Coordinates of C-alpha atoms and ligand atoms in Angstrom, one line a residue:
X263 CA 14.5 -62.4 19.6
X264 CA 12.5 -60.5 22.1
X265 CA 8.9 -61.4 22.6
X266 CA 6.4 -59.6 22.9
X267 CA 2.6 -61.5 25.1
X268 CA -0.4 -59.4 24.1
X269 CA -4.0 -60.3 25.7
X270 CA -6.9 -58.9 23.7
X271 CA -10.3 -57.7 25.3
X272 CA -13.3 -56.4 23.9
X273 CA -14.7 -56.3 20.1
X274 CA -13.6 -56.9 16.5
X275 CA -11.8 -53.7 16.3
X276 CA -9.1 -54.9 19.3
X277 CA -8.6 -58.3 17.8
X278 CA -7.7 -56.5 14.5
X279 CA -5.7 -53.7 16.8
X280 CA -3.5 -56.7 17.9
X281 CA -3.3 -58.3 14.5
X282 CA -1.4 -55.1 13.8
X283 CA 0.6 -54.4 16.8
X284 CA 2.0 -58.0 16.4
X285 CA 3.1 -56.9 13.1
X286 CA 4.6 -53.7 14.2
X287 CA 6.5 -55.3 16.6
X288 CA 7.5 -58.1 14.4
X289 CA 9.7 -55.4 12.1
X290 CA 11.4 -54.4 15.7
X291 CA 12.6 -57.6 16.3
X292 CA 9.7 -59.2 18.5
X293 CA 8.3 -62.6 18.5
X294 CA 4.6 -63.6 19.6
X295 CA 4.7 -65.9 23.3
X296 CA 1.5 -67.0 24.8
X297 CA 3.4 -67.5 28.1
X298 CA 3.1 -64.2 30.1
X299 CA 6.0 -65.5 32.0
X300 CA 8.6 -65.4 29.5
X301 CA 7.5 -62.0 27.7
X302 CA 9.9 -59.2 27.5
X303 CA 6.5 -57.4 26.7
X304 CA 3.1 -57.5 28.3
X305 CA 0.6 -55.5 26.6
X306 CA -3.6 -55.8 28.1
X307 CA -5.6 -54.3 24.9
X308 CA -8.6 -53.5 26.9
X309 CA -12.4 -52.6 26.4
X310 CA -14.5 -50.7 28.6
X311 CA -18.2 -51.2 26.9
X312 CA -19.4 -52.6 30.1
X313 CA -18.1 -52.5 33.7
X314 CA -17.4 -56.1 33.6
X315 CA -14.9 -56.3 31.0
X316 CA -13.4 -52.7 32.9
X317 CA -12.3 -55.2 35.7
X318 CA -10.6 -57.4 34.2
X319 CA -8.3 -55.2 33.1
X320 CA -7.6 -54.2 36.6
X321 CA -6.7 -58.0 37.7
X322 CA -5.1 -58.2 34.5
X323 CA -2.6 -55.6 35.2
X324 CA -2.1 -57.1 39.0
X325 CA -1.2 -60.5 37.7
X326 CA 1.8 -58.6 35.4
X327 CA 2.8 -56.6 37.6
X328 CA 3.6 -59.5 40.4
X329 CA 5.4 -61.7 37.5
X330 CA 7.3 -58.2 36.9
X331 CA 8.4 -57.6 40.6
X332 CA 9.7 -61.1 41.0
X333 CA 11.6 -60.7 38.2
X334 CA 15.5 -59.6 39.7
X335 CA 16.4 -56.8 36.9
X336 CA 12.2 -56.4 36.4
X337 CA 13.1 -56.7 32.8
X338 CA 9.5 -56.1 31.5
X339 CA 7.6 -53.6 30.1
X340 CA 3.8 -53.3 30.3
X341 CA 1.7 -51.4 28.2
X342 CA -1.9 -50.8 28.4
X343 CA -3.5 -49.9 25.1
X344 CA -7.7 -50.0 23.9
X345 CA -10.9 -48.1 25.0
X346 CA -9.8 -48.4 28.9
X347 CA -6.4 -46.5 28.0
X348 CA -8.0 -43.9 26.4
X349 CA -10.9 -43.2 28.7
X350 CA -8.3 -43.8 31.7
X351 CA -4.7 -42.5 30.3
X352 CA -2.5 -40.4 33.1
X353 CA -4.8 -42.3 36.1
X354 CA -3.6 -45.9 35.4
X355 CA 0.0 -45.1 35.6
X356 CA -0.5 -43.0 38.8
X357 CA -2.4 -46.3 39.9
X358 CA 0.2 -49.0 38.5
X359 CA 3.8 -47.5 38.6
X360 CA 5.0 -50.7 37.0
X361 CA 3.2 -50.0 33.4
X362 CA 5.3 -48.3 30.9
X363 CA 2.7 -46.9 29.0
X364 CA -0.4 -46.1 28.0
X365 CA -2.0 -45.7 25.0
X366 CA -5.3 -45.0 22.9
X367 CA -6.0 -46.7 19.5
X368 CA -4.9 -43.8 17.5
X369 CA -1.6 -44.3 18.4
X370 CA -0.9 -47.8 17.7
X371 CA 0.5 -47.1 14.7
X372 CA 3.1 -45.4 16.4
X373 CA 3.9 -48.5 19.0
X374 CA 7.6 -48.5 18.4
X375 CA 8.6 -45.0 18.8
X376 CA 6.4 -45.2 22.2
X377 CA 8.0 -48.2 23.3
X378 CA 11.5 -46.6 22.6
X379 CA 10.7 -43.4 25.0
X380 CA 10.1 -46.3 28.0
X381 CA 13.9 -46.6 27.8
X382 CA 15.0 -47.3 31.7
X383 CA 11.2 -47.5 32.7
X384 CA 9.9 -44.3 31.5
X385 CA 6.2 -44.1 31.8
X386 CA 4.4 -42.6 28.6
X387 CA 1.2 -41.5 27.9
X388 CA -0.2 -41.2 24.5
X389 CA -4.3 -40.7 24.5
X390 CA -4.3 -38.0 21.8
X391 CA -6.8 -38.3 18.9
X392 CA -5.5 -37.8 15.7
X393 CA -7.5 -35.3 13.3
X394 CA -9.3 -37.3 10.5
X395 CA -7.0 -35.8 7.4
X396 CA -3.9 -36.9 9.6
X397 CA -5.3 -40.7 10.6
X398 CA -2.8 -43.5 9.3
X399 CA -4.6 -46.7 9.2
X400 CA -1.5 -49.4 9.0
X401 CA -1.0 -51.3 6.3
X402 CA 1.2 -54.5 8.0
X403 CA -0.8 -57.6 8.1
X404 CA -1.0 -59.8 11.2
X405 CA 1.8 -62.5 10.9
X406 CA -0.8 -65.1 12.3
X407 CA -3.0 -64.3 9.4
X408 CA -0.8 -67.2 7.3
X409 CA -2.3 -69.7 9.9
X410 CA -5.8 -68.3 9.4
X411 CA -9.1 -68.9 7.2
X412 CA -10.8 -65.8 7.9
X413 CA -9.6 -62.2 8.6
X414 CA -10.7 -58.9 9.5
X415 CA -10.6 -55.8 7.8
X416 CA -11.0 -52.5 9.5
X417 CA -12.9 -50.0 7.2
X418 CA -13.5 -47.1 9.6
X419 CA -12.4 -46.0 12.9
X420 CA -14.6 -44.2 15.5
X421 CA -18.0 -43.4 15.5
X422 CA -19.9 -40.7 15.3
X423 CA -23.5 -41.7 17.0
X424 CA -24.2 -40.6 20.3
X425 CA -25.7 -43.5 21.6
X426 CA -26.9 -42.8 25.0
X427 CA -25.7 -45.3 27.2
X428 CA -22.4 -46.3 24.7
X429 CA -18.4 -44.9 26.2
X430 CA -17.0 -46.2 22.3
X431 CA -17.2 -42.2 20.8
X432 CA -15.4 -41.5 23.7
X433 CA -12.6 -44.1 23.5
X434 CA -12.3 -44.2 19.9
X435 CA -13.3 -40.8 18.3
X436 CA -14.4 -39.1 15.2
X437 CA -15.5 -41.2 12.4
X438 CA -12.7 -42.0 9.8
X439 CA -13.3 -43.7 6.9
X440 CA -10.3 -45.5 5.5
X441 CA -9.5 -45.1 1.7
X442 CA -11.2 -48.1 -0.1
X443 CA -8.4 -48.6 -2.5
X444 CA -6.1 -49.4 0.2
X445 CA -9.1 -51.6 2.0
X446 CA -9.3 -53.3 -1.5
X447 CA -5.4 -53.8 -1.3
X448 CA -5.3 -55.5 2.1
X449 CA -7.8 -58.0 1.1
X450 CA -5.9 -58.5 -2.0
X451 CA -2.5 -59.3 0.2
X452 CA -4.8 -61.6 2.5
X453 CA -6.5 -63.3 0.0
X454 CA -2.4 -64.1 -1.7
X455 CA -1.6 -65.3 1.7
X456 CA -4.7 -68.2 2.1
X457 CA -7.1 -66.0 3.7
X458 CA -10.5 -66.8 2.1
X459 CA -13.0 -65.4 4.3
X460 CA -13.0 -61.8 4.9
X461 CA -14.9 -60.0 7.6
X462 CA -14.9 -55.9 7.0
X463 CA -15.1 -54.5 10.4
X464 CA -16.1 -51.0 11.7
X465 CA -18.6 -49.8 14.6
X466 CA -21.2 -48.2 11.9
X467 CA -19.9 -50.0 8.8
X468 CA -23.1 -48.8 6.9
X469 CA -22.0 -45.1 6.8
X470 CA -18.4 -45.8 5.1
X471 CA -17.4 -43.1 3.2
X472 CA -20.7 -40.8 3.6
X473 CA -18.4 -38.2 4.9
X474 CA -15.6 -37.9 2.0
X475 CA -16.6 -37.0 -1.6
X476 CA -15.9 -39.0 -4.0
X477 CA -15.5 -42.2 -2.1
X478 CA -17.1 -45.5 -2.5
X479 CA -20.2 -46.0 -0.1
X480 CA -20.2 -49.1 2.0
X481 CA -22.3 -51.2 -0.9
X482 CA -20.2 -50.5 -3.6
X483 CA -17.3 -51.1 -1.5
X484 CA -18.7 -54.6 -0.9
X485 CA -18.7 -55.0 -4.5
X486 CA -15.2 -54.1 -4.8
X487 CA -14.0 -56.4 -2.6
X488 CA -15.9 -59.4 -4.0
X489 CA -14.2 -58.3 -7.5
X490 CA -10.9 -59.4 -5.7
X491 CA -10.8 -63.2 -7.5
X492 CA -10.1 -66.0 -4.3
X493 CA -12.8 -63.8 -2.0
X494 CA -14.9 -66.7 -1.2
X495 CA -17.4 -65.0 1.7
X496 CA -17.7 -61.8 2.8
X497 CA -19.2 -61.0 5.7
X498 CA -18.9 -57.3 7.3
X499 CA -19.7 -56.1 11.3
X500 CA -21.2 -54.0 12.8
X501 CA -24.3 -52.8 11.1
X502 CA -26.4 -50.0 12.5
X503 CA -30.2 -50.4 11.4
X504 CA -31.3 -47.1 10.6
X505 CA -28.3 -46.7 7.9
X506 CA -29.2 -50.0 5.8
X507 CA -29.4 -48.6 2.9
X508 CA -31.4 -50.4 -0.4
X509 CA -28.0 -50.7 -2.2
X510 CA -27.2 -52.9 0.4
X511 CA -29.9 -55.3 0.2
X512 CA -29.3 -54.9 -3.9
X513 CA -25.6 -56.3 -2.7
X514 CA -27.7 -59.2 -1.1
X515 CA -29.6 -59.8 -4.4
X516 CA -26.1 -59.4 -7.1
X517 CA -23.0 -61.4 -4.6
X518 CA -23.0 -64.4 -3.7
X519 CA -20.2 -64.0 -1.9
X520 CA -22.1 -61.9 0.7
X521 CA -22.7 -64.3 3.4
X522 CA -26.4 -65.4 4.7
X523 CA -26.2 -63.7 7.7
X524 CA -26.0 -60.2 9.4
X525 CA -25.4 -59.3 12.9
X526 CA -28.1 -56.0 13.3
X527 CA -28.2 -54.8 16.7
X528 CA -31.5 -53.5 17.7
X529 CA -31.2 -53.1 21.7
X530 CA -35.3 -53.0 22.3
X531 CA -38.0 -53.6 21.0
X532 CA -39.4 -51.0 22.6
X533 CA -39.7 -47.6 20.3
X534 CA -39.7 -45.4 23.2
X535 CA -36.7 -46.6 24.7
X536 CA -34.8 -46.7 21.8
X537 CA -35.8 -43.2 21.2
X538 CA -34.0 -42.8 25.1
X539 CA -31.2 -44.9 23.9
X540 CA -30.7 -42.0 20.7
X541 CA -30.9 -45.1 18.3
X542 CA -32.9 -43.1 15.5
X543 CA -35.1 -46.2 14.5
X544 CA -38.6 -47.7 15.7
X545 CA -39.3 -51.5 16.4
X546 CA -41.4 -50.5 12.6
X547 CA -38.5 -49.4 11.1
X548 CA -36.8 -52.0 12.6
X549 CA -39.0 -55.1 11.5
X550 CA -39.2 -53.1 7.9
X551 CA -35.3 -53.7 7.5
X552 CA -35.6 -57.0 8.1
X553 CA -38.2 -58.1 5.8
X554 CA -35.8 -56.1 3.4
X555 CA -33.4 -58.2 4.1
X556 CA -35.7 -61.2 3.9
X557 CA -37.2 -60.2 0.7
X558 CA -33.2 -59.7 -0.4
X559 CA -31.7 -62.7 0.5
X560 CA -34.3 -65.3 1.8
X561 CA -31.9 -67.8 4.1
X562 CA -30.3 -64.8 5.6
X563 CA -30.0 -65.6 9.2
X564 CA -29.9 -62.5 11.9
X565 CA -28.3 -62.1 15.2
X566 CA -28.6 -59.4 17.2
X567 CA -27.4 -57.3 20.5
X568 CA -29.8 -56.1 23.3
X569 CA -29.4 -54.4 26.3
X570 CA -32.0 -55.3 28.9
X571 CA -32.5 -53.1 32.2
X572 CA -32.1 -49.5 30.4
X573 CA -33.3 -46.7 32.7
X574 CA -37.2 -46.3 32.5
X575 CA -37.5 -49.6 30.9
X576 CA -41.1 -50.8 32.4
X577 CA -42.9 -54.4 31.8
X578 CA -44.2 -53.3 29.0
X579 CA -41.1 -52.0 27.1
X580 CA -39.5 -55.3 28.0
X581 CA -42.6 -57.2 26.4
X582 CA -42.0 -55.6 23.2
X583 CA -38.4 -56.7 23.3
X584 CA -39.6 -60.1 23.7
X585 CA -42.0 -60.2 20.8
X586 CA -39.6 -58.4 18.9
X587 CA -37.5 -61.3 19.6
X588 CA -40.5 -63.8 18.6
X589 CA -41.5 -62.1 15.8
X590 CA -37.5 -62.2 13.7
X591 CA -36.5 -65.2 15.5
X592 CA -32.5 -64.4 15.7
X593 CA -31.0 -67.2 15.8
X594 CA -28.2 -65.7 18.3
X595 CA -28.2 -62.6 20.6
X596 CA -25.6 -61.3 22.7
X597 CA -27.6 -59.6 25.8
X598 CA -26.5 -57.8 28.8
X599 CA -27.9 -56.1 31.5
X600 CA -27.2 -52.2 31.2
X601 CA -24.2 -51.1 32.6
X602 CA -23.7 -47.5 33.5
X603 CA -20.3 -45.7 31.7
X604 CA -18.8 -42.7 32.6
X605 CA -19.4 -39.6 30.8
X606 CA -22.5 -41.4 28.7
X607 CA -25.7 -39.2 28.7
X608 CA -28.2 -42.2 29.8
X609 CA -26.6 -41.2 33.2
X610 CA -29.0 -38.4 33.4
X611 CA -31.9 -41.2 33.0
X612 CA -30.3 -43.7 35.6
X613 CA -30.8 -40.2 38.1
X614 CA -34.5 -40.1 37.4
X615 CA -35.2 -44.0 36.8
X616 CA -32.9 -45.9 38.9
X617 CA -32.6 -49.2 38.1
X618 CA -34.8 -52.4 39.9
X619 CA -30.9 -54.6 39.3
X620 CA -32.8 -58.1 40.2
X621 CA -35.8 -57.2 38.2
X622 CA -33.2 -56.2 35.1
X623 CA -31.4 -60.0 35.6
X624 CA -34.7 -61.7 36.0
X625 CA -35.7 -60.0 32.9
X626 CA -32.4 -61.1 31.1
X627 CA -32.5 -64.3 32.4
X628 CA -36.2 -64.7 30.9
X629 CA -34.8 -63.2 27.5
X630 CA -31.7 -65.7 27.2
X631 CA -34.0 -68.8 28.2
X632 CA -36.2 -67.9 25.1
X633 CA -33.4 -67.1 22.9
X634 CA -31.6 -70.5 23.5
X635 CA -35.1 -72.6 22.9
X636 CA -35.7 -70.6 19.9
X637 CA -31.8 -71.2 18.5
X638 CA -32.5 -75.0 19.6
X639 CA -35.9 -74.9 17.2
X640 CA -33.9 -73.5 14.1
X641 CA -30.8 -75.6 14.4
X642 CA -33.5 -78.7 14.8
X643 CA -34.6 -77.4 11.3
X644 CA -31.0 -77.9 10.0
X645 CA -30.8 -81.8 11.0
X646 CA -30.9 -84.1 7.9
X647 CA -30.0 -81.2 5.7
X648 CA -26.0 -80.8 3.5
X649 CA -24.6 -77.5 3.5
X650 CA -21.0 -76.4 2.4
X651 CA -19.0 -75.7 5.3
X652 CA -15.6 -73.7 5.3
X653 CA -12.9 -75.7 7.2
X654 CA -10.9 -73.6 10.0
X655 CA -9.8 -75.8 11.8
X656 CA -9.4 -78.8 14.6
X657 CA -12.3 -78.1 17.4
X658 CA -11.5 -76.8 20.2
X659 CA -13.0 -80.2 22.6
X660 CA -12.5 -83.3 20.9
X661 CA -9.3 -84.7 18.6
X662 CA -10.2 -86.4 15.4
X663 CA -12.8 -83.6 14.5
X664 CA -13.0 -80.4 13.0
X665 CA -14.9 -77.3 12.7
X666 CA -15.9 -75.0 10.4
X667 CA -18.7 -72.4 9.7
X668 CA -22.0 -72.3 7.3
X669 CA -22.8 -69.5 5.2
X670 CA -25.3 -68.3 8.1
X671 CA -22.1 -68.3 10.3
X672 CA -23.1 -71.4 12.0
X673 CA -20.6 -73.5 13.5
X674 CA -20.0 -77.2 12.5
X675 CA -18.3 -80.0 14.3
X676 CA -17.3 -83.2 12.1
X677 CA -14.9 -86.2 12.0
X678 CA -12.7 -84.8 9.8
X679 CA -8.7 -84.1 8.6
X680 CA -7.3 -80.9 9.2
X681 CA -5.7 -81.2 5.4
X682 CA -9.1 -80.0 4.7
X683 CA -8.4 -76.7 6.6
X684 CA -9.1 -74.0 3.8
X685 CA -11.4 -76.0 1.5
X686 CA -15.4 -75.8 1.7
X687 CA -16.3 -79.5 1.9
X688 CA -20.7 -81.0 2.0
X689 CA -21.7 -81.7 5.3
X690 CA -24.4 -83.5 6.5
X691 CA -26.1 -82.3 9.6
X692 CA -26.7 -84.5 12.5
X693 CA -27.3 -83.2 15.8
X694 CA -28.3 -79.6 16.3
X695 CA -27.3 -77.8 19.7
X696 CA -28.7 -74.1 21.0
X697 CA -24.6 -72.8 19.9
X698 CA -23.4 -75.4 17.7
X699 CA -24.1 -78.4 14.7
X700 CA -22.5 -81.7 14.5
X701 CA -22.5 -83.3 11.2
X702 CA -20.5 -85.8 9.2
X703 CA -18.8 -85.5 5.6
X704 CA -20.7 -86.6 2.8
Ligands
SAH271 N1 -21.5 -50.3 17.1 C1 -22.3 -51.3 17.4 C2 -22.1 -51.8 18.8 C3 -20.9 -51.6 19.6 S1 -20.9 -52.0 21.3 C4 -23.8 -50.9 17.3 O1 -24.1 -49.7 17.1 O2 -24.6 -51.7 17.5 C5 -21.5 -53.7 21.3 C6 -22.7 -53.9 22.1 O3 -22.4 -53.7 23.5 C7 -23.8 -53.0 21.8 O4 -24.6 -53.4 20.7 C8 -24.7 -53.0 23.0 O5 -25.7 -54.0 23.0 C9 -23.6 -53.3 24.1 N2 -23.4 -52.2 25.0 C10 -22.9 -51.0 24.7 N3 -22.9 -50.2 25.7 C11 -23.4 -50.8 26.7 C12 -23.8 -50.5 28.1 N4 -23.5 -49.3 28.6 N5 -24.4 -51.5 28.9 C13 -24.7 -52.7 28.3 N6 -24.4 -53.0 27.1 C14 -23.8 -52.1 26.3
SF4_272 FE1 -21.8 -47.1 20.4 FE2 -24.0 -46.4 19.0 FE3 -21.6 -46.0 18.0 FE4 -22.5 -48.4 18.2 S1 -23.4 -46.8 16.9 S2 -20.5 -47.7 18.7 S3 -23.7 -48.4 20.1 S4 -22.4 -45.0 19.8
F3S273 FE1 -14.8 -52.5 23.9 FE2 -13.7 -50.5 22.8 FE3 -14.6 -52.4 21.3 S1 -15.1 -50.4 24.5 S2 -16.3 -53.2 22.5 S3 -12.9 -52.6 22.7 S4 -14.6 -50.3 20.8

């Protein structure tokens, strides 16, 4: 057997992109390694939303290449595939002559036949975007999903906001719905397989099948999916605020399989820079969604995404992030200074407002030091309390315990067996952290 080492940057949408290559390959005769050294197949799925995660790519690719050169026949191939290959294509193999080939997320439903034409070291390129009535999303499951609790479940590919600082329309395209009977299918094969959690997964999940007549919208897809019998928790990223709809908050109100929890970017909490940043929502609209939500499903627990440092963003805009983030007390944020992409129209606004970079970092710095007291506050709230927890697995640090997740996505350390891997077992909590809970069986 041949086998095939893949390492997987950026969001939901590459892990899922792997799940599927790995099951492509699988039918060509390829076996997963986690040893880059032994691989007959290197392939970087790669994410350029920031620079940061750009760069790795580049060391990546230098680490690969070496092990390839040493190699006496160089009997490897290297493929780049993800949002870097697709903003990048033709440059990164006139910059790495040792990759094979490059590829955009369209096309890796066609990985073989691409990996075929790198016969004797080719170099390939395919960056082409496919139109939306030609589209294939694959059907193959990811062979590691047997070992697995929870799986995703694209739902859409592409996106069609124009965010102003955001390089994702450019990488992944035109908005494509995928047919919900063959979403519903998927979940049906996971759910045979063990798979009890299912996360549906899209880059505007809210504004499934707006554009096709006749097709399910996002809410009455999420009751379809909780009709599959063996669906224990749905839970569904990523969710763009001005597109939650009431249907979705009835969803809240009619499954209990909907999970208590919801990952809503907002980005500020400034309305006039989320006007710059194209976001089509106020901090009003905003807040109004959430007490939606509240009113919907009271535990609910929200996360969030902001970026901090966007051109023109003055004290006072940052303020209102800040109370924003006092006033819905997320319990988690991912937050990142802004981080200029190429080809993204908030370039035009770093021209006119360049960016004060220590004020930005002093400004995140502030935000994340908040954020982690506040998450300290509401685990504290947890302590003393028995929730059902889903098994997954062994934890990462310490043998003899296990983790699982909460409803609200929280994750839970206990002395446990990992027979219980699968099964929603009563824990009691006992030690809250900013990231984490520790509890015992009851
Ligand atoms: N589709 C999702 C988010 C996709 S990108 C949505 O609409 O919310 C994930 C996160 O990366 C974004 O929420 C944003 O906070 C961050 N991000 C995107 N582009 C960025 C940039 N240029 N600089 C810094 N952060 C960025
Ligand atoms: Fe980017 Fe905006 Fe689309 Fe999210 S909704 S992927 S932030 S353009
Ligand atoms: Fe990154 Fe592409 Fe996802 S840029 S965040 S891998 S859509």
């Amino acid at each position: 057997m041949k086998k095939a080492y893949i390492r997987t940057f950026g969001c939901q949408m590459n892990v899922y992109d792997t799940g599927k290559m790995l099951a492509l390959l699988k039918n060509d005769g390829y076996e997963e390694t986690h040893e880059m050294d032994e691989a007959d197949l290197v392939i970087v799925n790669t994410c350029s939303i920031r620079e940061k995660p750009e760069l790795k790519v580049h060391s990546f690719l230098g680490e690969a290449r070496k092990i390839k050169r040493n190699r006496p026949k160089k009997d490897m191939t290297i493929a780049i595939s993800g949002c870097v290959a697709q903003q990048e294509g033709q440059n990164l193999l006139n910059r790495y002559p040792d990759v094979n080939l490059v590829f955009g997320p369209d096309a890796v439903p066609n990985i073989s036949t691409l990996l075929s034409a790198t016969y004797n070291q080719k170099q390939v390129l395919d960056t082409t975007f496919l139109d939306e009535a030609d589209y294939v999303f694959a059907s193959d499951i990811d062979p590691n999903a047997t070992q697995r609790v929870g799986a995703f479940v694209t739902i859409q590919k592409g996106c069609d906001n124009k965010c102003t600082f955001c390089i994702v329309p450019t990488t992944r395209g035109k908005e494509v719905s995928r047919p919900s009977d063959q979403i519903v299918a998927e979940v049906r094969a996971l759910v045979e397989q063990g798979i009890k959690e299912i996360t549906l997964i899209g880059q505007n999940v809210n504004s499934y099948g707006l554009k096709k007549s006749g097709e399910r919208t996002f809410a009455q897809l999420l009751y379809a999916v909780a009709d599959v019998p063996g669906v224990e928790r749905i839970r569904y990223t990523t969710s763009h605020p001005r597109d939650m709809g009431l249907d979705v908050m009835q969803a809240y109100r009619d499954l209990p399989q909907l999970c208590s929890q919801l990952h809503l970017p907002v980005q500020s909490g400034s309305s006039r820079i989320l006007r710059r940043m194209k976001r089509f929502y106020t901090r009003e609209r905003y807040l109004e969604v959430v007490d939606q939500l509240r009113s919907a499903r009271p535990d609910i627990v929200l996360s969030t995404d902001f970026i901090i440092g966007f051109p023109g963003e003055t004290d006072a805009d940052f303020e209102q992030t800040m109370s924003l983030l006092e006033d819905v007390r997320f319990h988690s944020s991912f937050s990142f200074k802004y981080s200029e992409r190429p080809g993204t129209p908030a370039l035009r606004l770093v021209e006119r407002d360049p960016i004060d970079q220590i004020l930005a970092g002093e400004r995140l710095m502030h935000l994340q030091k908040r954020q982690r007291e506040i998450a300290q506050e509401e685990h504290m709230l947890l302590e003393g309390m028995v929730v059902p927890v889903l098994v997954e697995g062994p934890s990462r640090h310490d043998e003899g315990v296990i983790c699982g997740r909460t409803h609200t996505f929280k994750t839970v350390n206990f002395p446990g067996d990992v027979a219980w891997v699968g099964q929603t077992r009563k824990i009691r909590i006992t030690k809250a952290f900013a990231n984490s809970l520790r509890g015992e069986a009851v």
